[in-house]
């Protein structure tokens, strides 16, 4: 199995909850971007050793928060030496609103992966877009670039809609499986 790492920032705990759940489903390791936008030296080493990297960031004001942007800017050291060339990448985002401009965040994450010469994995799940669809359905937010999660602003980390949780789990497994096939 390919070594998969989820690197994430979480401001209120919801994104951390999603990252943890995705890691459990896919066998991935977690690397946290801290409140100052930093990653430990051990975290950088874990990312360098990964076959697949999944970015996780909330959407604040239509993009990634400054802490994740600081991390992204710090990856330029890896870019200069092409350390992450041909790694498999994916990404997920979370916001309080159903839309919340999450697509902009996913495009940021996809662009970051592309800057590194990475191979981006799409969500690969059809949207749940019928009248009968509910928030417990997989991909009920209708994403395709990556996984979308909506956590109501007054919801605890245990109240993230089950369909979104399941979507991220399936996506993390997909990213790990694609990396395993490409590594083979």
mmCIF file with all atom_site columns, C-alpha atoms in Angstrom:
data_model
loop_
_atom_site.group_PDB
_atom_site.id
_atom_site.type_symbol
_atom_site.label_atom_id
_atom_site.label_alt_id
_atom_site.label_comp_id
_atom_site.label_asym_id
_atom_site.label_entity_id
_atom_site.label_seq_id
_atom_site.pdbx_PDB_ins_code
_atom_site.Cartn_x
_atom_site.Cartn_y
_atom_site.Cartn_z
_atom_site.occupancy
_atom_site.B_iso_or_equiv
_atom_site.pdbx_formal_charge
_atom_site.auth_seq_id
_atom_site.auth_comp_id
_atom_site.auth_asym_id
_atom_site.auth_atom_id
_atom_site.pdbx_PDB_model_num
ATOM 1   C CA . UNK A 1 1   ? 0.000   0.000  0.000   1.00 0.00 ? 1   UNK A CA 1
ATOM 2   C CA . UNK A 1 2   ? 1.215   3.494  -0.809  1.00 0.00 ? 2   UNK A CA 1
ATOM 3   C CA . UNK A 1 3   ? 2.216   5.762  2.049   1.00 0.00 ? 3   UNK A CA 1
ATOM 4   C CA . UNK A 1 4   ? -0.483  8.420  2.276   1.00 0.00 ? 4   UNK A CA 1
ATOM 5   C CA . UNK A 1 5   ? -0.267  11.557 4.394   1.00 0.00 ? 5   UNK A CA 1
ATOM 6   C CA . UNK A 1 6   ? -2.997  14.069 5.196   1.00 0.00 ? 6   UNK A CA 1
ATOM 7   C CA . UNK A 1 7   ? -1.626  17.533 5.946   1.00 0.00 ? 7   UNK A CA 1
ATOM 8   C CA . UNK A 1 8   ? -4.282  19.834 7.358   1.00 0.00 ? 8   UNK A CA 1
ATOM 9   C CA . UNK A 1 9   ? -5.079  22.980 9.261   1.00 0.00 ? 9   UNK A CA 1
ATOM 10  C CA . UNK A 1 10  ? -8.143  23.216 11.488  1.00 0.00 ? 10  UNK A CA 1
ATOM 11  C CA . UNK A 1 11  ? -9.312  26.395 13.134  1.00 0.00 ? 11  UNK A CA 1
ATOM 12  C CA . UNK A 1 12  ? -12.303 25.108 15.087  1.00 0.00 ? 12  UNK A CA 1
ATOM 13  C CA . UNK A 1 13  ? -11.815 21.336 15.111  1.00 0.00 ? 13  UNK A CA 1
ATOM 14  C CA . UNK A 1 14  ? -14.141 20.332 12.276  1.00 0.00 ? 14  UNK A CA 1
ATOM 15  C CA . UNK A 1 15  ? -11.386 19.955 9.671   1.00 0.00 ? 15  UNK A CA 1
ATOM 16  C CA . UNK A 1 16  ? -9.284  18.010 12.184  1.00 0.00 ? 16  UNK A CA 1
ATOM 17  C CA . UNK A 1 17  ? -12.227 15.669 12.764  1.00 0.00 ? 17  UNK A CA 1
ATOM 18  C CA . UNK A 1 18  ? -12.576 15.125 9.018   1.00 0.00 ? 18  UNK A CA 1
ATOM 19  C CA . UNK A 1 19  ? -8.814  14.609 8.585   1.00 0.00 ? 19  UNK A CA 1
ATOM 20  C CA . UNK A 1 20  ? -8.745  12.069 11.420  1.00 0.00 ? 20  UNK A CA 1
ATOM 21  C CA . UNK A 1 21  ? -11.703 10.160 9.992   1.00 0.00 ? 21  UNK A CA 1
ATOM 22  C CA . UNK A 1 22  ? -10.167 10.162 6.495   1.00 0.00 ? 22  UNK A CA 1
ATOM 23  C CA . UNK A 1 23  ? -6.844  8.937  7.897   1.00 0.00 ? 23  UNK A CA 1
ATOM 24  C CA . UNK A 1 24  ? -8.528  6.073  9.729   1.00 0.00 ? 24  UNK A CA 1
ATOM 25  C CA . UNK A 1 25  ? -10.376 5.024  6.570   1.00 0.00 ? 25  UNK A CA 1
ATOM 26  C CA . UNK A 1 26  ? -7.331  5.156  4.298   1.00 0.00 ? 26  UNK A CA 1
ATOM 27  C CA . UNK A 1 27  ? -4.474  4.226  6.634   1.00 0.00 ? 27  UNK A CA 1
ATOM 28  C CA . UNK A 1 28  ? -2.953  7.680  6.173   1.00 0.00 ? 28  UNK A CA 1
ATOM 29  C CA . UNK A 1 29  ? -0.680  9.494  8.604   1.00 0.00 ? 29  UNK A CA 1
ATOM 30  C CA . UNK A 1 30  ? -1.609  12.957 9.835   1.00 0.00 ? 30  UNK A CA 1
ATOM 31  C CA . UNK A 1 31  ? 0.544   16.075 9.734   1.00 0.00 ? 31  UNK A CA 1
ATOM 32  C CA . UNK A 1 32  ? -0.964  19.143 11.366  1.00 0.00 ? 32  UNK A CA 1
ATOM 33  C CA . UNK A 1 33  ? -0.319  22.717 10.325  1.00 0.00 ? 33  UNK A CA 1
ATOM 34  C CA . UNK A 1 34  ? -0.276  24.500 13.683  1.00 0.00 ? 34  UNK A CA 1
ATOM 35  C CA . UNK A 1 35  ? -1.970  27.752 14.699  1.00 0.00 ? 35  UNK A CA 1
ATOM 36  C CA . UNK A 1 36  ? 1.101   29.687 13.539  1.00 0.00 ? 36  UNK A CA 1
ATOM 37  C CA . UNK A 1 37  ? 1.107   28.031 10.103  1.00 0.00 ? 37  UNK A CA 1
ATOM 38  C CA . UNK A 1 38  ? 4.074   25.796 10.838  1.00 0.00 ? 38  UNK A CA 1
ATOM 39  C CA . UNK A 1 39  ? 4.777   22.112 10.337  1.00 0.00 ? 39  UNK A CA 1
ATOM 40  C CA . UNK A 1 40  ? 7.311   20.265 12.497  1.00 0.00 ? 40  UNK A CA 1
ATOM 41  C CA . UNK A 1 41  ? 10.554  18.944 11.012  1.00 0.00 ? 41  UNK A CA 1
ATOM 42  C CA . UNK A 1 42  ? 9.185   15.442 11.539  1.00 0.00 ? 42  UNK A CA 1
ATOM 43  C CA . UNK A 1 43  ? 6.064   16.488 9.626   1.00 0.00 ? 43  UNK A CA 1
ATOM 44  C CA . UNK A 1 44  ? 8.149   17.697 6.674   1.00 0.00 ? 44  UNK A CA 1
ATOM 45  C CA . UNK A 1 45  ? 10.033  14.392 6.671   1.00 0.00 ? 45  UNK A CA 1
ATOM 46  C CA . UNK A 1 46  ? 6.736   12.492 6.699   1.00 0.00 ? 46  UNK A CA 1
ATOM 47  C CA . UNK A 1 47  ? 5.485   14.531 3.728   1.00 0.00 ? 47  UNK A CA 1
ATOM 48  C CA . UNK A 1 48  ? 8.729   13.950 1.821   1.00 0.00 ? 48  UNK A CA 1
ATOM 49  C CA . UNK A 1 49  ? 8.433   10.178 2.338   1.00 0.00 ? 49  UNK A CA 1
ATOM 50  C CA . UNK A 1 50  ? 4.802   10.062 1.209   1.00 0.00 ? 50  UNK A CA 1
ATOM 51  C CA . UNK A 1 51  ? 3.585   8.567  -2.048  1.00 0.00 ? 51  UNK A CA 1
ATOM 52  C CA . UNK A 1 52  ? 0.339   10.538 -1.745  1.00 0.00 ? 52  UNK A CA 1
ATOM 53  C CA . UNK A 1 53  ? -0.479  13.805 0.005   1.00 0.00 ? 53  UNK A CA 1
ATOM 54  C CA . UNK A 1 54  ? -4.009  14.921 0.783   1.00 0.00 ? 54  UNK A CA 1
ATOM 55  C CA . UNK A 1 55  ? -4.418  18.589 1.664   1.00 0.00 ? 55  UNK A CA 1
ATOM 56  C CA . UNK A 1 56  ? -7.162  19.513 4.145   1.00 0.00 ? 56  UNK A CA 1
ATOM 57  C CA . UNK A 1 57  ? -8.133  23.101 4.866   1.00 0.00 ? 57  UNK A CA 1
ATOM 58  C CA . UNK A 1 58  ? -11.228 24.978 5.883   1.00 0.00 ? 58  UNK A CA 1
ATOM 59  C CA . UNK A 1 59  ? -12.532 27.685 3.577   1.00 0.00 ? 59  UNK A CA 1
ATOM 60  C CA . UNK A 1 60  ? -12.340 31.100 5.210   1.00 0.00 ? 60  UNK A CA 1
ATOM 61  C CA . UNK A 1 61  ? -13.429 34.147 3.250   1.00 0.00 ? 61  UNK A CA 1
ATOM 62  C CA . UNK A 1 62  ? -13.365 32.197 -0.023  1.00 0.00 ? 62  UNK A CA 1
ATOM 63  C CA . UNK A 1 63  ? -9.952  30.542 0.237   1.00 0.00 ? 63  UNK A CA 1
ATOM 64  C CA . UNK A 1 64  ? -7.566  28.683 2.532   1.00 0.00 ? 64  UNK A CA 1
ATOM 65  C CA . UNK A 1 65  ? -6.797  30.342 5.881   1.00 0.00 ? 65  UNK A CA 1
ATOM 66  C CA . UNK A 1 66  ? -3.516  32.202 6.293   1.00 0.00 ? 66  UNK A CA 1
ATOM 67  C CA . UNK A 1 67  ? -2.036  29.344 8.304   1.00 0.00 ? 67  UNK A CA 1
ATOM 68  C CA . UNK A 1 68  ? -2.434  26.931 5.407   1.00 0.00 ? 68  UNK A CA 1
ATOM 69  C CA . UNK A 1 69  ? -1.185  29.572 2.957   1.00 0.00 ? 69  UNK A CA 1
ATOM 70  C CA . UNK A 1 70  ? 1.941   29.994 5.080   1.00 0.00 ? 70  UNK A CA 1
ATOM 71  C CA . UNK A 1 71  ? 2.474   26.229 4.888   1.00 0.00 ? 71  UNK A CA 1
ATOM 72  C CA . UNK A 1 72  ? 1.868   26.312 1.123   1.00 0.00 ? 72  UNK A CA 1
ATOM 73  C CA . UNK A 1 73  ? 4.413   29.114 0.713   1.00 0.00 ? 73  UNK A CA 1
ATOM 74  C CA . UNK A 1 74  ? 6.922   27.135 2.782   1.00 0.00 ? 74  UNK A CA 1
ATOM 75  C CA . UNK A 1 75  ? 6.595   24.218 0.340   1.00 0.00 ? 75  UNK A CA 1
ATOM 76  C CA . UNK A 1 76  ? 8.554   26.337 -2.144  1.00 0.00 ? 76  UNK A CA 1
ATOM 77  C CA . UNK A 1 77  ? 11.682  24.804 -0.599  1.00 0.00 ? 77  UNK A CA 1
ATOM 78  C CA . UNK A 1 78  ? 10.384  21.455 -1.859  1.00 0.00 ? 78  UNK A CA 1
ATOM 79  C CA . UNK A 1 79  ? 9.429   22.982 -5.214  1.00 0.00 ? 79  UNK A CA 1
ATOM 80  C CA . UNK A 1 80  ? 12.966  24.241 -5.865  1.00 0.00 ? 80  UNK A CA 1
ATOM 81  C CA . UNK A 1 81  ? 14.364  20.722 -5.668  1.00 0.00 ? 81  UNK A CA 1
ATOM 82  C CA . UNK A 1 82  ? 11.255  19.002 -7.126  1.00 0.00 ? 82  UNK A CA 1
ATOM 83  C CA . UNK A 1 83  ? 10.973  16.897 -3.960  1.00 0.00 ? 83  UNK A CA 1
ATOM 84  C CA . UNK A 1 84  ? 7.282   16.216 -4.491  1.00 0.00 ? 84  UNK A CA 1
ATOM 85  C CA . UNK A 1 85  ? 7.406   15.653 -8.265  1.00 0.00 ? 85  UNK A CA 1
ATOM 86  C CA . UNK A 1 86  ? 5.010   12.878 -9.377  1.00 0.00 ? 86  UNK A CA 1
ATOM 87  C CA . UNK A 1 87  ? 3.446   12.372 -5.957  1.00 0.00 ? 87  UNK A CA 1
ATOM 88  C CA . UNK A 1 88  ? -0.287  11.751 -5.966  1.00 0.00 ? 88  UNK A CA 1
ATOM 89  C CA . UNK A 1 89  ? -2.376  14.553 -4.451  1.00 0.00 ? 89  UNK A CA 1
ATOM 90  C CA . UNK A 1 90  ? -5.929  15.188 -3.346  1.00 0.00 ? 90  UNK A CA 1
ATOM 91  C CA . UNK A 1 91  ? -7.721  17.718 -1.201  1.00 0.00 ? 91  UNK A CA 1
ATOM 92  C CA . UNK A 1 92  ? -10.773 18.485 0.867   1.00 0.00 ? 92  UNK A CA 1
ATOM 93  C CA . UNK A 1 93  ? -12.268 21.579 2.389   1.00 0.00 ? 93  UNK A CA 1
ATOM 94  C CA . UNK A 1 94  ? -14.878 22.476 4.954   1.00 0.00 ? 94  UNK A CA 1
ATOM 95  C CA . UNK A 1 95  ? -16.969 25.585 5.549   1.00 0.00 ? 95  UNK A CA 1
ATOM 96  C CA . UNK A 1 96  ? -20.055 26.583 7.498   1.00 0.00 ? 96  UNK A CA 1
ATOM 97  C CA . UNK A 1 97  ? -22.103 27.367 4.384   1.00 0.00 ? 97  UNK A CA 1
ATOM 98  C CA . UNK A 1 98  ? -23.377 24.869 1.846   1.00 0.00 ? 98  UNK A CA 1
ATOM 99  C CA . UNK A 1 99  ? -21.381 26.640 -0.874  1.00 0.00 ? 99  UNK A CA 1
ATOM 100 C CA . UNK A 1 100 ? -19.107 29.028 0.984   1.00 0.00 ? 100 UNK A CA 1
ATOM 101 C CA . UNK A 1 101 ? -16.929 29.326 -2.146  1.00 0.00 ? 101 UNK A CA 1
ATOM 102 C CA . UNK A 1 102 ? -15.329 25.980 -1.333  1.00 0.00 ? 102 UNK A CA 1
ATOM 103 C CA . UNK A 1 103 ? -14.510 25.429 -5.019  1.00 0.00 ? 103 UNK A CA 1
ATOM 104 C CA . UNK A 1 104 ? -11.979 28.283 -4.844  1.00 0.00 ? 104 UNK A CA 1
ATOM 105 C CA . UNK A 1 105 ? -10.186 26.510 -1.997  1.00 0.00 ? 105 UNK A CA 1
ATOM 106 C CA . UNK A 1 106 ? -10.094 23.231 -3.912  1.00 0.00 ? 106 UNK A CA 1
ATOM 107 C CA . UNK A 1 107 ? -8.679  24.995 -6.959  1.00 0.00 ? 107 UNK A CA 1
ATOM 108 C CA . UNK A 1 108 ? -5.997  26.544 -4.716  1.00 0.00 ? 108 UNK A CA 1
ATOM 109 C CA . UNK A 1 109 ? -5.104  23.067 -3.406  1.00 0.00 ? 109 UNK A CA 1
ATOM 110 C CA . UNK A 1 110 ? -5.114  21.556 -6.901  1.00 0.00 ? 110 UNK A CA 1
ATOM 111 C CA . UNK A 1 111 ? -2.903  24.375 -8.180  1.00 0.00 ? 111 UNK A CA 1
ATOM 112 C CA . UNK A 1 112 ? -0.478  23.866 -5.300  1.00 0.00 ? 112 UNK A CA 1
ATOM 113 C CA . UNK A 1 113 ? -0.226  20.176 -6.191  1.00 0.00 ? 113 UNK A CA 1
ATOM 114 C CA . UNK A 1 114 ? 0.284   21.048 -9.856  1.00 0.00 ? 114 UNK A CA 1
ATOM 115 C CA . UNK A 1 115 ? 3.037   23.526 -8.992  1.00 0.00 ? 115 UNK A CA 1
ATOM 116 C CA . UNK A 1 116 ? 4.859   20.594 -7.398  1.00 0.00 ? 116 UNK A CA 1
ATOM 117 C CA . UNK A 1 117 ? 4.429   18.446 -10.508 1.00 0.00 ? 117 UNK A CA 1
ATOM 118 C CA . UNK A 1 118 ? 1.923   16.266 -8.730  1.00 0.00 ? 118 UNK A CA 1
ATOM 119 C CA . UNK A 1 119 ? -0.859  14.050 -10.027 1.00 0.00 ? 119 UNK A CA 1
ATOM 120 C CA . UNK A 1 120 ? -4.266  15.251 -8.775  1.00 0.00 ? 120 UNK A CA 1
ATOM 121 C CA . UNK A 1 121 ? -7.015  12.725 -8.067  1.00 0.00 ? 121 UNK A CA 1
ATOM 122 C CA . UNK A 1 122 ? -10.601 13.831 -8.659  1.00 0.00 ? 122 UNK A CA 1
ATOM 123 C CA . UNK A 1 123 ? -13.405 12.881 -6.297  1.00 0.00 ? 123 UNK A CA 1
ATOM 124 C CA . UNK A 1 124 ? -14.724 10.231 -8.685  1.00 0.00 ? 124 UNK A CA 1
ATOM 125 C CA . UNK A 1 125 ? -18.204 10.118 -7.153  1.00 0.00 ? 125 UNK A CA 1
ATOM 126 C CA . UNK A 1 126 ? -21.452 11.153 -8.810  1.00 0.00 ? 126 UNK A CA 1
ATOM 127 C CA . UNK A 1 127 ? -23.411 13.908 -7.067  1.00 0.00 ? 127 UNK A CA 1
ATOM 128 C CA . UNK A 1 128 ? -26.517 13.159 -5.031  1.00 0.00 ? 128 UNK A CA 1
ATOM 129 C CA . UNK A 1 129 ? -28.628 15.700 -6.899  1.00 0.00 ? 129 UNK A CA 1
ATOM 130 C CA . UNK A 1 130 ? -32.166 14.373 -6.924  1.00 0.00 ? 130 UNK A CA 1
ATOM 131 C CA . UNK A 1 131 ? -35.163 15.622 -4.953  1.00 0.00 ? 131 UNK A CA 1
ATOM 132 C CA . UNK A 1 132 ? -34.871 12.528 -2.782  1.00 0.00 ? 132 UNK A CA 1
ATOM 133 C CA . UNK A 1 133 ? -31.246 13.293 -1.831  1.00 0.00 ? 133 UNK A CA 1
ATOM 134 C CA . UNK A 1 134 ? -30.457 14.090 1.795   1.00 0.00 ? 134 UNK A CA 1
ATOM 135 C CA . UNK A 1 135 ? -27.448 15.364 3.741   1.00 0.00 ? 135 UNK A CA 1
ATOM 136 C CA . UNK A 1 136 ? -26.645 11.756 4.618   1.00 0.00 ? 136 UNK A CA 1
ATOM 137 C CA . UNK A 1 137 ? -26.039 10.883 0.940   1.00 0.00 ? 137 UNK A CA 1
ATOM 138 C CA . UNK A 1 138 ? -22.504 10.619 -0.394  1.00 0.00 ? 138 UNK A CA 1
ATOM 139 C CA . UNK A 1 139 ? -21.396 13.693 -2.375  1.00 0.00 ? 139 UNK A CA 1
ATOM 140 C CA . UNK A 1 140 ? -24.583 15.562 -1.605  1.00 0.00 ? 140 UNK A CA 1
ATOM 141 C CA . UNK A 1 141 ? -22.702 18.858 -2.127  1.00 0.00 ? 141 UNK A CA 1
ATOM 142 C CA . UNK A 1 142 ? -21.899 17.800 -5.700  1.00 0.00 ? 142 UNK A CA 1
ATOM 143 C CA . UNK A 1 143 ? -18.120 18.134 -5.783  1.00 0.00 ? 143 UNK A CA 1
ATOM 144 C CA . UNK A 1 144 ? -15.797 16.709 -8.422  1.00 0.00 ? 144 UNK A CA 1
ATOM 145 C CA . UNK A 1 145 ? -12.365 18.336 -7.944  1.00 0.00 ? 145 UNK A CA 1
ATOM 146 C CA . UNK A 1 146 ? -12.071 17.100 -4.359  1.00 0.00 ? 146 UNK A CA 1
ATOM 147 C CA . UNK A 1 147 ? -14.206 16.447 -1.295  1.00 0.00 ? 147 UNK A CA 1
ATOM 148 C CA . UNK A 1 148 ? -16.552 19.101 0.066   1.00 0.00 ? 148 UNK A CA 1
ATOM 149 C CA . UNK A 1 149 ? -17.697 19.264 3.678   1.00 0.00 ? 149 UNK A CA 1
ATOM 150 C CA . UNK A 1 150 ? -20.219 21.565 5.303   1.00 0.00 ? 150 UNK A CA 1
ATOM 151 C CA . UNK A 1 151 ? -20.246 22.026 9.057   1.00 0.00 ? 151 UNK A CA 1
ATOM 152 C CA . UNK A 1 152 ? -22.974 24.385 10.261  1.00 0.00 ? 152 UNK A CA 1
ATOM 153 C CA . UNK A 1 153 ? -21.464 27.242 12.267  1.00 0.00 ? 153 UNK A CA 1
ATOM 154 C CA . UNK A 1 154 ? -23.324 26.169 15.392  1.00 0.00 ? 154 UNK A CA 1
ATOM 155 C CA . UNK A 1 155 ? -22.509 22.447 15.014  1.00 0.00 ? 155 UNK A CA 1
ATOM 156 C CA . UNK A 1 156 ? -20.009 20.560 17.136  1.00 0.00 ? 156 UNK A CA 1
ATOM 157 C CA . UNK A 1 157 ? -17.351 18.400 15.513  1.00 0.00 ? 157 UNK A CA 1
ATOM 158 C CA . UNK A 1 158 ? -19.620 15.416 16.146  1.00 0.00 ? 158 UNK A CA 1
ATOM 159 C CA . UNK A 1 159 ? -22.437 16.954 14.090  1.00 0.00 ? 159 UNK A CA 1
ATOM 160 C CA . UNK A 1 160 ? -20.792 17.034 10.670  1.00 0.00 ? 160 UNK A CA 1
ATOM 161 C CA . UNK A 1 161 ? -23.314 15.622 8.164   1.00 0.00 ? 161 UNK A CA 1
ATOM 162 C CA . UNK A 1 162 ? -22.771 11.894 7.713   1.00 0.00 ? 162 UNK A CA 1
ATOM 163 C CA . UNK A 1 163 ? -22.857 12.123 3.924   1.00 0.00 ? 163 UNK A CA 1
ATOM 164 C CA . UNK A 1 164 ? -19.915 14.547 3.962   1.00 0.00 ? 164 UNK A CA 1
ATOM 165 C CA . UNK A 1 165 ? -17.965 12.349 6.370   1.00 0.00 ? 165 UNK A CA 1
ATOM 166 C CA . UNK A 1 166 ? -18.533 9.315  4.178   1.00 0.00 ? 166 UNK A CA 1
ATOM 167 C CA . UNK A 1 167 ? -17.591 11.297 1.050   1.00 0.00 ? 167 UNK A CA 1
ATOM 168 C CA . UNK A 1 168 ? -14.209 12.245 2.528   1.00 0.00 ? 168 UNK A CA 1
ATOM 169 C CA . UNK A 1 169 ? -13.567 8.680  3.698   1.00 0.00 ? 169 UNK A CA 1
ATOM 170 C CA . UNK A 1 170 ? -14.249 7.292  0.228   1.00 0.00 ? 170 UNK A CA 1
ATOM 171 C CA . UNK A 1 171 ? -12.106 9.993  -1.347  1.00 0.00 ? 171 UNK A CA 1
ATOM 172 C CA . UNK A 1 172 ? -9.131  9.375  0.935   1.00 0.00 ? 172 UNK A CA 1
ATOM 173 C CA . UNK A 1 173 ? -9.297  5.683  0.114   1.00 0.00 ? 173 UNK A CA 1
ATOM 174 C CA . UNK A 1 174 ? -9.458  6.548  -3.617  1.00 0.00 ? 174 UNK A CA 1
ATOM 175 C CA . UNK A 1 175 ? -6.350  8.745  -3.385  1.00 0.00 ? 175 UNK A CA 1
ATOM 176 C CA . UNK A 1 176 ? -4.443  5.999  -1.532  1.00 0.00 ? 176 UNK A CA 1
ATOM 177 C CA . UNK A 1 177 ? -5.566  3.363  -4.054  1.00 0.00 ? 177 UNK A CA 1
ATOM 178 C CA . UNK A 1 178 ? -4.529  5.496  -7.044  1.00 0.00 ? 178 UNK A CA 1
ATOM 179 C CA . UNK A 1 179 ? -1.116  6.048  -5.442  1.00 0.00 ? 179 UNK A CA 1
ATOM 180 C CA . UNK A 1 180 ? -0.771  2.307  -4.844  1.00 0.00 ? 180 UNK A CA 1
ATOM 181 C CA . UNK A 1 181 ? -1.606  1.520  -8.489  1.00 0.00 ? 181 UNK A CA 1
ATOM 182 C CA . UNK A 1 182 ? 0.840   4.122  -9.786  1.00 0.00 ? 182 UNK A CA 1
ATOM 183 C CA . UNK A 1 183 ? 3.567   2.966  -7.420  1.00 0.00 ? 183 UNK A CA 1
ATOM 184 C CA . UNK A 1 184 ? 3.109   -0.659 -8.462  1.00 0.00 ? 184 UNK A CA 1
#
